Amino acid sequence: MVIEKTVKKILKIYEEAWVKQDISKILSIFAKDGVYHERVFEEPFKGHKEIAEYWKMKVCEEQSNIKFKLLNYYICKETIIAEWDASFDSNIENARMHIREVAIFEISGDKIKSLREYWQSEKMPLKK
């Protein structure tokens, strides 16, 4: 069973990695063979190499001015269910994106072995 101290650490590092657009930080909480499933109807990113490529493209190149607020989290054995509210400037769409997400993390020891994201977003004009 994953303990709450580990859960808080993983979620804090996830937040910091996203807000600071830090690839090495996000990889630090994934198992070497971890799976990152951003869109459930598409293939997941498997292992550090694919996760790093996804993070570089999606987070580092496409997003800026990232804000993150953890709303809730729940622990059930080796599973964390977390809900957060986030926003960022989309460098692709030239808009401010607002996202509400639920993520399901499967944990092994102190590493993420699987992450599945379920989210909805809305697009807002950039403030000038």
Short mmCIF file of C-alpha atoms in Angstrom, two decimals, residues 14 18 36-42 45 54-55 58-59 62-63 68 82-88 90 93 97-104 115-123:
data_model
loop_
_atom_site.label_atom_id
_atom_site.label_comp_id
_atom_site.label_asym_id
_atom_site.label_seq_id
_atom_site.Cartn_x
_atom_site.Cartn_y
_atom_site.Cartn_z
CA TYR A 14 4.37 16.25 -10.75
CA TRP A 18 4.71 20.66 -15.13
CA TYR A 36 1.97 7.67 -19.48
CA HIS A 37 -1.48 7.52 -21.06
CA GLU A 38 -2.55 11.06 -21.91
CA ARG A 39 -5.48 10.14 -24.19
CA VAL A 40 -7.14 6.81 -23.51
CA PHE A 41 -8.13 6.17 -27.12
CA GLU A 42 -4.53 6.63 -28.30
CA PHE A 45 3.94 6.70 -24.01
CA TYR A 54 6.06 13.66 -25.09
CA TRP A 55 6.87 16.05 -22.21
CA LYS A 58 3.55 18.85 -25.21
CA VAL A 59 4.68 20.70 -22.08
CA GLU A 62 3.45 23.94 -26.62
CA GLN A 63 2.74 25.46 -23.19
CA PHE A 68 -1.64 24.23 -11.24
CA ALA A 82 -5.98 12.97 -8.12
CA GLU A 83 -8.04 15.89 -9.34
CA TRP A 84 -6.57 19.23 -10.31
CA ASP A 85 -7.34 22.50 -12.01
CA ALA A 86 -4.72 23.93 -14.34
CA SER A 87 -4.28 26.61 -16.94
CA PHE A 88 -1.60 27.53 -19.44
CA SER A 90 -1.09 27.43 -25.63
CA GLU A 93 -3.47 27.91 -30.41
CA MET A 97 -6.32 26.92 -21.90
CA HIS A 98 -8.18 25.95 -18.75
CA ILE A 99 -8.21 22.27 -17.86
CA ARG A 100 -9.90 20.20 -15.17
CA GLU A 101 -8.39 16.76 -14.85
CA VAL A 102 -8.64 13.50 -12.99
CA ALA A 103 -5.55 11.31 -13.14
CA ILE A 104 -5.18 7.72 -12.02
CA LEU A 115 -0.64 7.17 -15.32
CA ARG A 116 -3.98 7.64 -17.09
CA GLU A 117 -5.42 11.12 -17.60
CA TYR A 118 -9.07 12.09 -18.10
CA TRP A 119 -9.70 15.76 -18.70
CA GLN A 120 -11.77 18.45 -20.28
CA SER A 121 -10.48 21.81 -21.40
CA GLU A 122 -11.81 25.15 -22.48
CA LYS A 123 -10.11 27.78 -24.58
#
